[in-house]
mmCIF file of N, CA and C in Angstrom:
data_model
loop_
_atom_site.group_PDB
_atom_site.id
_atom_site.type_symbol
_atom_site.label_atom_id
_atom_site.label_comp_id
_atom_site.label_asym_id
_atom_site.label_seq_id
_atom_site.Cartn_x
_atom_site.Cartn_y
_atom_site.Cartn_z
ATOM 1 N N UNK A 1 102.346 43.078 75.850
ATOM 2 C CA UNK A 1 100.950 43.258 75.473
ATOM 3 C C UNK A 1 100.898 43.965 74.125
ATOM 4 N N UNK A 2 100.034 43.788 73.229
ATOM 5 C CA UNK A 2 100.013 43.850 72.096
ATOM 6 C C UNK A 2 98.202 44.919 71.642
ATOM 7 N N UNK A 3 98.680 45.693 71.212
ATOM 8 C CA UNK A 3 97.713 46.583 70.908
ATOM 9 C C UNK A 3 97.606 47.847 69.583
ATOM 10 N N UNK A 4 96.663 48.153 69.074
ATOM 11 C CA UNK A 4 96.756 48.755 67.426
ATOM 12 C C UNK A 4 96.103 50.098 68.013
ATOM 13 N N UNK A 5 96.523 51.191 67.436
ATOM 14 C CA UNK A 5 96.168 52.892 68.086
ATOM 15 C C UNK A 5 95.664 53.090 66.556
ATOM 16 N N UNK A 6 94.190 53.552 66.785
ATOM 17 C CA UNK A 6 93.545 54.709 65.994
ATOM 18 C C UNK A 6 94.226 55.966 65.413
ATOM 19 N N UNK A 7 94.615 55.937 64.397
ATOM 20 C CA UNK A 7 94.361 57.404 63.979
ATOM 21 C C UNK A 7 93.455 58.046 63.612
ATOM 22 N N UNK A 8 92.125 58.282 63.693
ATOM 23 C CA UNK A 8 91.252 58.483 63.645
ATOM 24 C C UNK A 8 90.600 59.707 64.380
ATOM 25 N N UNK A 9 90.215 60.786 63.682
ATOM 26 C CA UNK A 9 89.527 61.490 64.880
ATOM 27 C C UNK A 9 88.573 61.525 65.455
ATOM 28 N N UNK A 10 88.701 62.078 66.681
ATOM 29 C CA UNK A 10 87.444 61.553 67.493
ATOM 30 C C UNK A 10 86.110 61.308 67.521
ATOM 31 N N UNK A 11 85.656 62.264 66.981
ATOM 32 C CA UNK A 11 84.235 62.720 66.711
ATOM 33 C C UNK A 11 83.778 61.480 65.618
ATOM 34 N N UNK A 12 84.963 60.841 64.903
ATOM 35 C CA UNK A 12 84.872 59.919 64.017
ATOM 36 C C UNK A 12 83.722 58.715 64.238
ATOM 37 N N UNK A 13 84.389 58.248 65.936
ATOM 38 C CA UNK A 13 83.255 57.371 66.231
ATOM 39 C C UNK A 13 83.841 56.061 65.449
ATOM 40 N N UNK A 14 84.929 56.100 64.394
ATOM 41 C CA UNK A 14 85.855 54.956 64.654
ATOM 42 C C UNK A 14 84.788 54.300 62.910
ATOM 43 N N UNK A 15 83.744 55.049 62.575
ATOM 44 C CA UNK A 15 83.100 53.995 61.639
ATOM 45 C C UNK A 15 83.643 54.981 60.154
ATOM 46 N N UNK A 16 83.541 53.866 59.405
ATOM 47 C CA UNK A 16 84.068 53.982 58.129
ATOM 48 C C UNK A 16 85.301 53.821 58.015
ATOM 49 N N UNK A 17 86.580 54.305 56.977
ATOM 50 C CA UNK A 17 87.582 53.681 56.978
ATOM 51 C C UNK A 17 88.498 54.621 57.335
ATOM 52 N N UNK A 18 89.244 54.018 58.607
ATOM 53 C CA UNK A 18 90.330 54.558 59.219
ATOM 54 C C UNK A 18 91.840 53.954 59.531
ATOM 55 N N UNK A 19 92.783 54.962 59.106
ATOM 56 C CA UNK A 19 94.166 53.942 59.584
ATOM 57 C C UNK A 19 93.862 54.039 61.137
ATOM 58 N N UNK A 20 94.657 52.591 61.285
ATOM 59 C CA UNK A 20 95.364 51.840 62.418
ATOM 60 C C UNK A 20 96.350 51.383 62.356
ATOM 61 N N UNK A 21 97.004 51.826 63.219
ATOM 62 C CA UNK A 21 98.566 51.357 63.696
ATOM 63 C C UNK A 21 98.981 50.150 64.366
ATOM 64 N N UNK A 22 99.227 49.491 63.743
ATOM 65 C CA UNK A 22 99.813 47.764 64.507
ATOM 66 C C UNK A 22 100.954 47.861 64.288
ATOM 67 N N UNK A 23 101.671 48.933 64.501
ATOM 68 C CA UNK A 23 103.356 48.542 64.725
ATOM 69 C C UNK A 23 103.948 47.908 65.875
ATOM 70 N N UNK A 24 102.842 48.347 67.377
ATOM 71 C CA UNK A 24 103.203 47.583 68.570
ATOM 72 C C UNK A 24 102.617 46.244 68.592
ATOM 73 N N UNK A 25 101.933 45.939 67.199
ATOM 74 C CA UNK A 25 101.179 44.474 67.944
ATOM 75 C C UNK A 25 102.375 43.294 67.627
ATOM 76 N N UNK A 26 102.735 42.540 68.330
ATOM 77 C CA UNK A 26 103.313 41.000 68.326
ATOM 78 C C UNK A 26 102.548 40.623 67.241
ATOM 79 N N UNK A 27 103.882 39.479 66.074
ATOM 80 C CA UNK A 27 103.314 38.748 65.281
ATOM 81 C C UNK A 27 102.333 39.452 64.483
ATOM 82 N N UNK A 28 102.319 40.246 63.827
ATOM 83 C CA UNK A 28 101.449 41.201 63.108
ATOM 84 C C UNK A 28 100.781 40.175 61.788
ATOM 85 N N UNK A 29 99.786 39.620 61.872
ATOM 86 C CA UNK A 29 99.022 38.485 60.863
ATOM 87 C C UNK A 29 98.712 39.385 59.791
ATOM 88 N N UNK A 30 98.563 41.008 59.901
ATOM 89 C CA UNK A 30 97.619 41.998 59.169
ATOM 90 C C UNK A 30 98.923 42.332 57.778
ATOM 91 N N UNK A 31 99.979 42.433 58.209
ATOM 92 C CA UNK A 31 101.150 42.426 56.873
ATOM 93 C C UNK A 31 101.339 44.114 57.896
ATOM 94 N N UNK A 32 101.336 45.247 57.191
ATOM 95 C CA UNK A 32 101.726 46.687 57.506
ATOM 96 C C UNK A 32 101.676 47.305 58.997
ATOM 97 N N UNK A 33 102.517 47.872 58.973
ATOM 98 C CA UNK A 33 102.502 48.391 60.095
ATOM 99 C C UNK A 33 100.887 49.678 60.135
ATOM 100 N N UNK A 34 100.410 49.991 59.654
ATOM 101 C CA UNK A 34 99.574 50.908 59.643
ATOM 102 C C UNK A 34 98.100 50.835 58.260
ATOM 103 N N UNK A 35 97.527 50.401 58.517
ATOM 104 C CA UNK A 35 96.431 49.954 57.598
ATOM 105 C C UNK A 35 94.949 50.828 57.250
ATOM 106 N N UNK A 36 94.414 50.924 56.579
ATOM 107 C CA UNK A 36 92.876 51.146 56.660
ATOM 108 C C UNK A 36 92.351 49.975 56.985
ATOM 109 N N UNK A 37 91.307 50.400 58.293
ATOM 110 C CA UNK A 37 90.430 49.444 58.475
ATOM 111 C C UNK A 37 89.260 49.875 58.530
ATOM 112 N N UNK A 38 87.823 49.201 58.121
ATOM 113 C CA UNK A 38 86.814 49.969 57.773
ATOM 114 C C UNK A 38 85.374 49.286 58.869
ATOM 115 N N UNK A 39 85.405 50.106 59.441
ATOM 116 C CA UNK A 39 84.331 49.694 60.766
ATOM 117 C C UNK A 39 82.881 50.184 60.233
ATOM 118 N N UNK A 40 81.876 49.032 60.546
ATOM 119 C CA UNK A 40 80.466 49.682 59.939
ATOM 120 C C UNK A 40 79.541 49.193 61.071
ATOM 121 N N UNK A 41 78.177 49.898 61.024
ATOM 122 C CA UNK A 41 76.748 49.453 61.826
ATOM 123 C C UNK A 41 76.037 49.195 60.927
ATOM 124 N N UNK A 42 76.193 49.040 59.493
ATOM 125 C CA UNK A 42 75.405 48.726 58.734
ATOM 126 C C UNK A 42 74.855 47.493 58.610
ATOM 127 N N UNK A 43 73.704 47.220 58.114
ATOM 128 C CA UNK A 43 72.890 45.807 58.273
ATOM 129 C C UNK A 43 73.646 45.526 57.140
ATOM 130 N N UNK A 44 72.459 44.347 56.814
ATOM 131 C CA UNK A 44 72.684 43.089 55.907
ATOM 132 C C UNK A 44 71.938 43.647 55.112
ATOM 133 N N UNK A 45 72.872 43.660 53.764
ATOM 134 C CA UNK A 45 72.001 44.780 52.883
ATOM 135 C C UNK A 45 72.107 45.981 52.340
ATOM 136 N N UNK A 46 73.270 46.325 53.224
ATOM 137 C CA UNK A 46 73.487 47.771 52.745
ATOM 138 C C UNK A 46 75.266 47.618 52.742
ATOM 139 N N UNK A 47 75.650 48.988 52.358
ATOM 140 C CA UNK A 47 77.085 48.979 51.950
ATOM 141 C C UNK A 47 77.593 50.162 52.457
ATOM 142 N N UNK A 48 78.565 50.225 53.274
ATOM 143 C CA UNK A 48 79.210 50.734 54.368
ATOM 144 C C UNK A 48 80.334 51.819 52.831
ATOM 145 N N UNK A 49 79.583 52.995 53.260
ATOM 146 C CA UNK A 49 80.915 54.031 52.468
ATOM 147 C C UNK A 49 81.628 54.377 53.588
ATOM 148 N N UNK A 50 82.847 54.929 53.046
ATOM 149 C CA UNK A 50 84.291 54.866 53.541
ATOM 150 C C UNK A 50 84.075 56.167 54.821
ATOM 151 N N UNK A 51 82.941 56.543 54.365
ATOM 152 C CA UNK A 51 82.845 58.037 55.655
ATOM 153 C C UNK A 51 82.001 57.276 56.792
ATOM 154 N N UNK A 52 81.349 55.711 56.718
ATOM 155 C CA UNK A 52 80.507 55.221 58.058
ATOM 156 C C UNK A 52 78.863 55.260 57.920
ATOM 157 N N UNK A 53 78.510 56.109 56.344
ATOM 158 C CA UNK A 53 77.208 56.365 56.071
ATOM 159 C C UNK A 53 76.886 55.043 55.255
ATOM 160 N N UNK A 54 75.602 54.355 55.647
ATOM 161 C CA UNK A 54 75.107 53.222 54.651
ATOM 162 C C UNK A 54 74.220 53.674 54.167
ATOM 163 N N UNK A 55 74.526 52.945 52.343
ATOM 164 C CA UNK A 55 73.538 53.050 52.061
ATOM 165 C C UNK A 55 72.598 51.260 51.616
ATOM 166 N N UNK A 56 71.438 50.953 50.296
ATOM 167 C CA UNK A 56 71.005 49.940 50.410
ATOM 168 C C UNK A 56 72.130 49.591 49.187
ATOM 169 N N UNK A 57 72.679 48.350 49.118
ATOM 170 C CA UNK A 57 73.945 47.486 48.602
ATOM 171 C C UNK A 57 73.419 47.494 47.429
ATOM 172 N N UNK A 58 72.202 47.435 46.634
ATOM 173 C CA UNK A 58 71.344 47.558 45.280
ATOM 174 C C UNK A 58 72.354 48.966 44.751
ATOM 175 N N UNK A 59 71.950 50.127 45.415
ATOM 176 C CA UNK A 59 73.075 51.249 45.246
ATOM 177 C C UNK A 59 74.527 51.291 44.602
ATOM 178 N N UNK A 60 74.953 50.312 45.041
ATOM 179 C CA UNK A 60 76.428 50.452 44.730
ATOM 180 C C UNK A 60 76.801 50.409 43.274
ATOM 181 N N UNK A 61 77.510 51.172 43.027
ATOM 182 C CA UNK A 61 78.032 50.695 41.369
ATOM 183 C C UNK A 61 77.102 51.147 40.686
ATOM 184 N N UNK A 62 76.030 51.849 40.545
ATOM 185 C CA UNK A 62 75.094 52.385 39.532
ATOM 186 C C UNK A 62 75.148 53.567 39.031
ATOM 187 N N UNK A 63 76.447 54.049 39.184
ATOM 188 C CA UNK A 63 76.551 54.458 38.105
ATOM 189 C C UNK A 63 75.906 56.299 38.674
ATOM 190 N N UNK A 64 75.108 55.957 39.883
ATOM 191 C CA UNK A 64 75.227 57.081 40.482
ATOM 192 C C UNK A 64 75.610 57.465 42.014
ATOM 193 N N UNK A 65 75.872 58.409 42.459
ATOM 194 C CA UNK A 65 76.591 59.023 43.583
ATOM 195 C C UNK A 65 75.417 59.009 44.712
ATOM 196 N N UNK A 66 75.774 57.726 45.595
ATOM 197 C CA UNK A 66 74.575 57.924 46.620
ATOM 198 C C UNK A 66 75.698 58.231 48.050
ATOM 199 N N UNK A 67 76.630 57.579 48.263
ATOM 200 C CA UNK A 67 77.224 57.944 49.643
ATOM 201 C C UNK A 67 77.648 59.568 49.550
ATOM 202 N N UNK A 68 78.142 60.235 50.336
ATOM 203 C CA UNK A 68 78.414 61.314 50.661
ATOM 204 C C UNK A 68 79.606 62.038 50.250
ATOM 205 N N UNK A 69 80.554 60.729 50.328
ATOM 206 C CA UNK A 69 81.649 61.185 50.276
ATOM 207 C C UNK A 69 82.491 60.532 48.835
ATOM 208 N N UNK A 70 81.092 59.746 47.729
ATOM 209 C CA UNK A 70 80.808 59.804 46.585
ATOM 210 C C UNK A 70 82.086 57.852 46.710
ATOM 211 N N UNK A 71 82.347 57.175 47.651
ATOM 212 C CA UNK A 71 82.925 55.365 47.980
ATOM 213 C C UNK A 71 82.034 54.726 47.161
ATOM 214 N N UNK A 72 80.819 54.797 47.271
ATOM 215 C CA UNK A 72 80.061 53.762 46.522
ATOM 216 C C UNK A 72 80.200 53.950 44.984
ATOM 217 N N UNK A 73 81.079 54.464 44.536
ATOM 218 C CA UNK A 73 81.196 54.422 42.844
ATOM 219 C C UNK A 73 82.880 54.221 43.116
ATOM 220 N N UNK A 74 83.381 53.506 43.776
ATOM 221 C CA UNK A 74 84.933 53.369 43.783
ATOM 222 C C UNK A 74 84.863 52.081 43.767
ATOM 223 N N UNK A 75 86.144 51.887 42.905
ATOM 224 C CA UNK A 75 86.131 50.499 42.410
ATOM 225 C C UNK A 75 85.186 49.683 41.536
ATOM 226 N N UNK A 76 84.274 50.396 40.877
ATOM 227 C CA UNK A 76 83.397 49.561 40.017
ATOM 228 C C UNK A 76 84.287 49.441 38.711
ATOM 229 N N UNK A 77 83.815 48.145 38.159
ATOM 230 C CA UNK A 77 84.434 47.554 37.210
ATOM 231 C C UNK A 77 83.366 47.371 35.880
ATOM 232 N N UNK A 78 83.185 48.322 34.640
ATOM 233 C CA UNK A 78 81.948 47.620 34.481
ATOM 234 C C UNK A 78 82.758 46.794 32.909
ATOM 235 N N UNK A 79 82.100 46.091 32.077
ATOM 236 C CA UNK A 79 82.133 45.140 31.436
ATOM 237 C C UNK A 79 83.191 45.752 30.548
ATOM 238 N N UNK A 80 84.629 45.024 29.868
ATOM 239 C CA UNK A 80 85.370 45.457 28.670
ATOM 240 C C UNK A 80 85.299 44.553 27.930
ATOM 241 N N UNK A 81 85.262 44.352 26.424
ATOM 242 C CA UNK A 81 84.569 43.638 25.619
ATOM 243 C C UNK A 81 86.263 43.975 24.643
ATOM 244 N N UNK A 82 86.855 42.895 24.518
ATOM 245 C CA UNK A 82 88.133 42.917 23.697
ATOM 246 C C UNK A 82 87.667 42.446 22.235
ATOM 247 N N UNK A 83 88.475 43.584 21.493
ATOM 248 C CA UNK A 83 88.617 43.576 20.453
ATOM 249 C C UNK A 83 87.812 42.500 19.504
ATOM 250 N N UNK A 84 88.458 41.574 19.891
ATOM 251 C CA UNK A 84 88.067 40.223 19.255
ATOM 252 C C UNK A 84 86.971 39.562 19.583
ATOM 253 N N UNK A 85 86.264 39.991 20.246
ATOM 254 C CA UNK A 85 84.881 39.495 20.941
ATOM 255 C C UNK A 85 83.800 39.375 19.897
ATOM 256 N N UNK A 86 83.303 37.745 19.780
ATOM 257 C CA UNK A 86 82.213 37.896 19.434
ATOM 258 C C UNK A 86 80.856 37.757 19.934
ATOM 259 N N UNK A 87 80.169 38.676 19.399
ATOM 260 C CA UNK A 87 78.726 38.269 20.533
ATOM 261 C C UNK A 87 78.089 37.392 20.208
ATOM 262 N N UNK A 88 77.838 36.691 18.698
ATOM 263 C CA UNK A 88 76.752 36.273 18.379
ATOM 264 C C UNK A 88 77.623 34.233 18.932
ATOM 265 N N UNK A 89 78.469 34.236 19.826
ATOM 266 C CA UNK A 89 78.927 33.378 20.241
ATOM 267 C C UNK A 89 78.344 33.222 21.919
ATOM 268 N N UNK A 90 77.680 32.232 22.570
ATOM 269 C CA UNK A 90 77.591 32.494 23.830
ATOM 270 C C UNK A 90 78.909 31.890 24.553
ATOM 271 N N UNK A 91 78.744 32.298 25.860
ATOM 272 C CA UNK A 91 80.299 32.262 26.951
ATOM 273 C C UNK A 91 79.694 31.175 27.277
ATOM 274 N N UNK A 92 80.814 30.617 27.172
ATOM 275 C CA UNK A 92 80.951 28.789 27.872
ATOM 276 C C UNK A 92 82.478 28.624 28.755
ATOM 277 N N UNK A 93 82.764 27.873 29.362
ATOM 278 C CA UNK A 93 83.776 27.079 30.059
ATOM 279 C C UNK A 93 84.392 25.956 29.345
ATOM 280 N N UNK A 94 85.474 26.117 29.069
ATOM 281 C CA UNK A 94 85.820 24.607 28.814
ATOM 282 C C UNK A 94 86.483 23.941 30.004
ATOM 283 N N UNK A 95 85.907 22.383 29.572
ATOM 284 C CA UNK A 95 85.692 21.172 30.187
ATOM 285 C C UNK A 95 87.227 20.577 30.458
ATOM 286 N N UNK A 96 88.155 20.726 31.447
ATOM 287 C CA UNK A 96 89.546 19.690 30.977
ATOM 288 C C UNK A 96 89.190 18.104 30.913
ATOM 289 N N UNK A 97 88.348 17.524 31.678
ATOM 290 C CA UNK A 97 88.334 16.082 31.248
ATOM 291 C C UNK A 97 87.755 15.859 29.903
ATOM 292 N N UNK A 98 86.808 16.003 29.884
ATOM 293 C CA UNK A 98 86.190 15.994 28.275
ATOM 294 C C UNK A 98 86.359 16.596 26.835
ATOM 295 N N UNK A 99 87.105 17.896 27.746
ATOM 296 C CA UNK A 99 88.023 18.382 26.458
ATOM 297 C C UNK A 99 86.634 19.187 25.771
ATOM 298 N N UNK A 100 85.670 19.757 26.007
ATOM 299 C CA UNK A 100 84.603 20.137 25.424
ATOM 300 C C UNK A 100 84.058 22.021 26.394
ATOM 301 N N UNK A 101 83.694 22.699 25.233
ATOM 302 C CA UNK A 101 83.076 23.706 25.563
ATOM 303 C C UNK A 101 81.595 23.553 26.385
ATOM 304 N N UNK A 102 81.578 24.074 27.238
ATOM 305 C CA UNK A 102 80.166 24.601 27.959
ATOM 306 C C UNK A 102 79.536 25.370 28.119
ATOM 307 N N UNK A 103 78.241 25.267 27.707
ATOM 308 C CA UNK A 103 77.919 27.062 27.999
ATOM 309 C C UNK A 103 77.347 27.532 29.286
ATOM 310 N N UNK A 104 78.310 28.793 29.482
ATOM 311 C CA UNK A 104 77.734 28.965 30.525
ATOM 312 C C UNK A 104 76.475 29.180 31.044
ATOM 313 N N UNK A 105 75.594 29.265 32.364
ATOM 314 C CA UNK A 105 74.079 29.671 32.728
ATOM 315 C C UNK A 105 74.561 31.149 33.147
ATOM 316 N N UNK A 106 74.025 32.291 31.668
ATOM 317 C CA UNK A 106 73.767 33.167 32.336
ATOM 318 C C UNK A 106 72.392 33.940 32.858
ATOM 319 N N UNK A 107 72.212 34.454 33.749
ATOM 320 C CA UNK A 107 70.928 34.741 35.007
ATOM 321 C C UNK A 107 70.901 36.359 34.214
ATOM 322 N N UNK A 108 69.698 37.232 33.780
ATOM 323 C CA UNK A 108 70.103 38.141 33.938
ATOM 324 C C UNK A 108 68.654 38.694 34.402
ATOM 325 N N UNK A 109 68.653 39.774 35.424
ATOM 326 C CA UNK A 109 66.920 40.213 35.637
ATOM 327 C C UNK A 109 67.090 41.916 35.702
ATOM 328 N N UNK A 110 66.127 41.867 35.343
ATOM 329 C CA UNK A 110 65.875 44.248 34.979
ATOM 330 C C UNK A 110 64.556 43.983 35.890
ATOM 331 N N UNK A 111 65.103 45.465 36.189
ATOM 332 C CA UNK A 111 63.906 46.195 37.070
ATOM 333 C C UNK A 111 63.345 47.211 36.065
ATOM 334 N N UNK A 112 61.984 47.369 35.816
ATOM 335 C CA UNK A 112 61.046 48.579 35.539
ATOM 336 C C UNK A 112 61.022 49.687 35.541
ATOM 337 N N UNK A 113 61.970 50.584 34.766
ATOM 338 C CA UNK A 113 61.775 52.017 36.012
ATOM 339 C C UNK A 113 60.439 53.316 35.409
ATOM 340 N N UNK A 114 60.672 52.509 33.772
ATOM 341 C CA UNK A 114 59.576 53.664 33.952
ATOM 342 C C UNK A 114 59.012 53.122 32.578
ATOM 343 N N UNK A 115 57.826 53.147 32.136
ATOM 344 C CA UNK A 115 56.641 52.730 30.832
ATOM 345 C C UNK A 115 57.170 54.087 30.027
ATOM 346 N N UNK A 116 57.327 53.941 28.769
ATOM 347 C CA UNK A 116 57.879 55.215 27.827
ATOM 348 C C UNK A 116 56.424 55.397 26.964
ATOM 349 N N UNK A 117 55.903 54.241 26.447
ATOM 350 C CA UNK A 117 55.264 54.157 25.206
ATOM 351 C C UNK A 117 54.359 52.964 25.047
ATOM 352 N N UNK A 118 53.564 52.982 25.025
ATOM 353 C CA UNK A 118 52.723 51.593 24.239
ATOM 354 C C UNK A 118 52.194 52.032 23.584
ATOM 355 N N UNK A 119 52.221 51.073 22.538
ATOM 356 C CA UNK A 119 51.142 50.738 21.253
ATOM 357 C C UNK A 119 51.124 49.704 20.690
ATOM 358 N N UNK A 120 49.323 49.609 20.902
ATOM 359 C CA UNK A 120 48.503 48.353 21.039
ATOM 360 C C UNK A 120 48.254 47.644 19.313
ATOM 361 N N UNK A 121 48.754 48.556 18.686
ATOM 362 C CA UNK A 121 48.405 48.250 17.641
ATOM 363 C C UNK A 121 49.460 47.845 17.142
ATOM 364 N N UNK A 122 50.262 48.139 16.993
ATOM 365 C CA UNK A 122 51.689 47.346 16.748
ATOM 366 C C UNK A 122 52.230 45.933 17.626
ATOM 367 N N UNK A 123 51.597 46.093 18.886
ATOM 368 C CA UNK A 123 51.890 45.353 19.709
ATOM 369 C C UNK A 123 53.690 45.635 20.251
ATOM 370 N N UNK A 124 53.807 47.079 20.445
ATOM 371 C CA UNK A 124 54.617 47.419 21.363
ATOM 372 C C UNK A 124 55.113 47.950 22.129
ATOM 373 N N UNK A 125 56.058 48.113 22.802
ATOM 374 C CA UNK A 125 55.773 48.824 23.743
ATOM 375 C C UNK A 125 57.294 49.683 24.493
ATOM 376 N N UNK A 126 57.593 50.931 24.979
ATOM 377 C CA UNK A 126 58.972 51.161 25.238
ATOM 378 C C UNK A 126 58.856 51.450 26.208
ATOM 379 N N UNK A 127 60.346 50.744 27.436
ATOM 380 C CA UNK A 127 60.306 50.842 28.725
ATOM 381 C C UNK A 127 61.929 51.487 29.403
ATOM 382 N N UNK A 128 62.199 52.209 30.278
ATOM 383 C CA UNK A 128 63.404 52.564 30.819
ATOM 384 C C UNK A 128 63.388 51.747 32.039
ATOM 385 N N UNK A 129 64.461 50.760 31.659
ATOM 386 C CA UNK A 129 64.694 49.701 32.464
ATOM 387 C C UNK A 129 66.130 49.484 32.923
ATOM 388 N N UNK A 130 66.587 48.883 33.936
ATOM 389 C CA UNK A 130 68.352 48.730 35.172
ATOM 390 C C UNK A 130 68.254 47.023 35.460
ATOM 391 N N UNK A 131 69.342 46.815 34.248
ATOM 392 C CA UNK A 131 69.703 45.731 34.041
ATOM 393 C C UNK A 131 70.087 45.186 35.865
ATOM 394 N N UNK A 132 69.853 44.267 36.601
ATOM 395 C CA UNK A 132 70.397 44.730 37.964
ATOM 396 C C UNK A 132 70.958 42.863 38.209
#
């Protein structure tokens, strides 16, 4: 019989990310004998930090500290722009049958966060806005 033991402490309640031991399991599909595995109750929508606390998945990666135990800013990747980059070029794909550049469809939408300034007479206006 084949079975994986918690290390985990109790009070843990088993959610967020905890090693487990599959050294006794048969045929081990998982690779290690002893792994993090990360158990959540979180809906659809939100993003399970490593302590079991959710928060809403919009959260993640922004750059600010909403989980507790500060997971939701781990692992973000944000944009590196090499050397040689030009902007005034848009990103395309190239084509192997046709042998031709494509440009890519990029989507981009901001949220509102806050009106800085208008003026009507200029016709403009300044806003603090999250590229999202």
């Amino acid at each position: 019989q084949s079975q994986a033991r918690s290390l985990a402490p109790e009070n843990s309640l088993l959610l967020g990310v905890h090693k487990m031991d599959f050294s006794s399991v048969l045929k081990n599909p998982c690779g290690g004998p002893v792994l993090d595995i990360k158990l959540s109750t979180c809906s659809a929508g939100e993003f399970t930090c490593n302590n079991g606390q959710c928060i809403d998945l919009e959260r993640r990666c922004d750059q600010t500290v909403n989980c507790k135990d500060e997971s939701d800013e781990d692992h973000c990747k944000m944009i590196f722009m090499k050397d040689n980059y030009n902007k005034k070029i848009s990103a395309f794909k190239y084509d192997e049958k046709t042998k031709e550049n494509i440009p890519v469809t990029v989507k981009i939408s901001m949220d509102i966060k806050k009106i800085l300034k208008i003026e009507e007479v200029n016709h403009v206006f300044s806003v603090k806005f999250r590229l999202v």
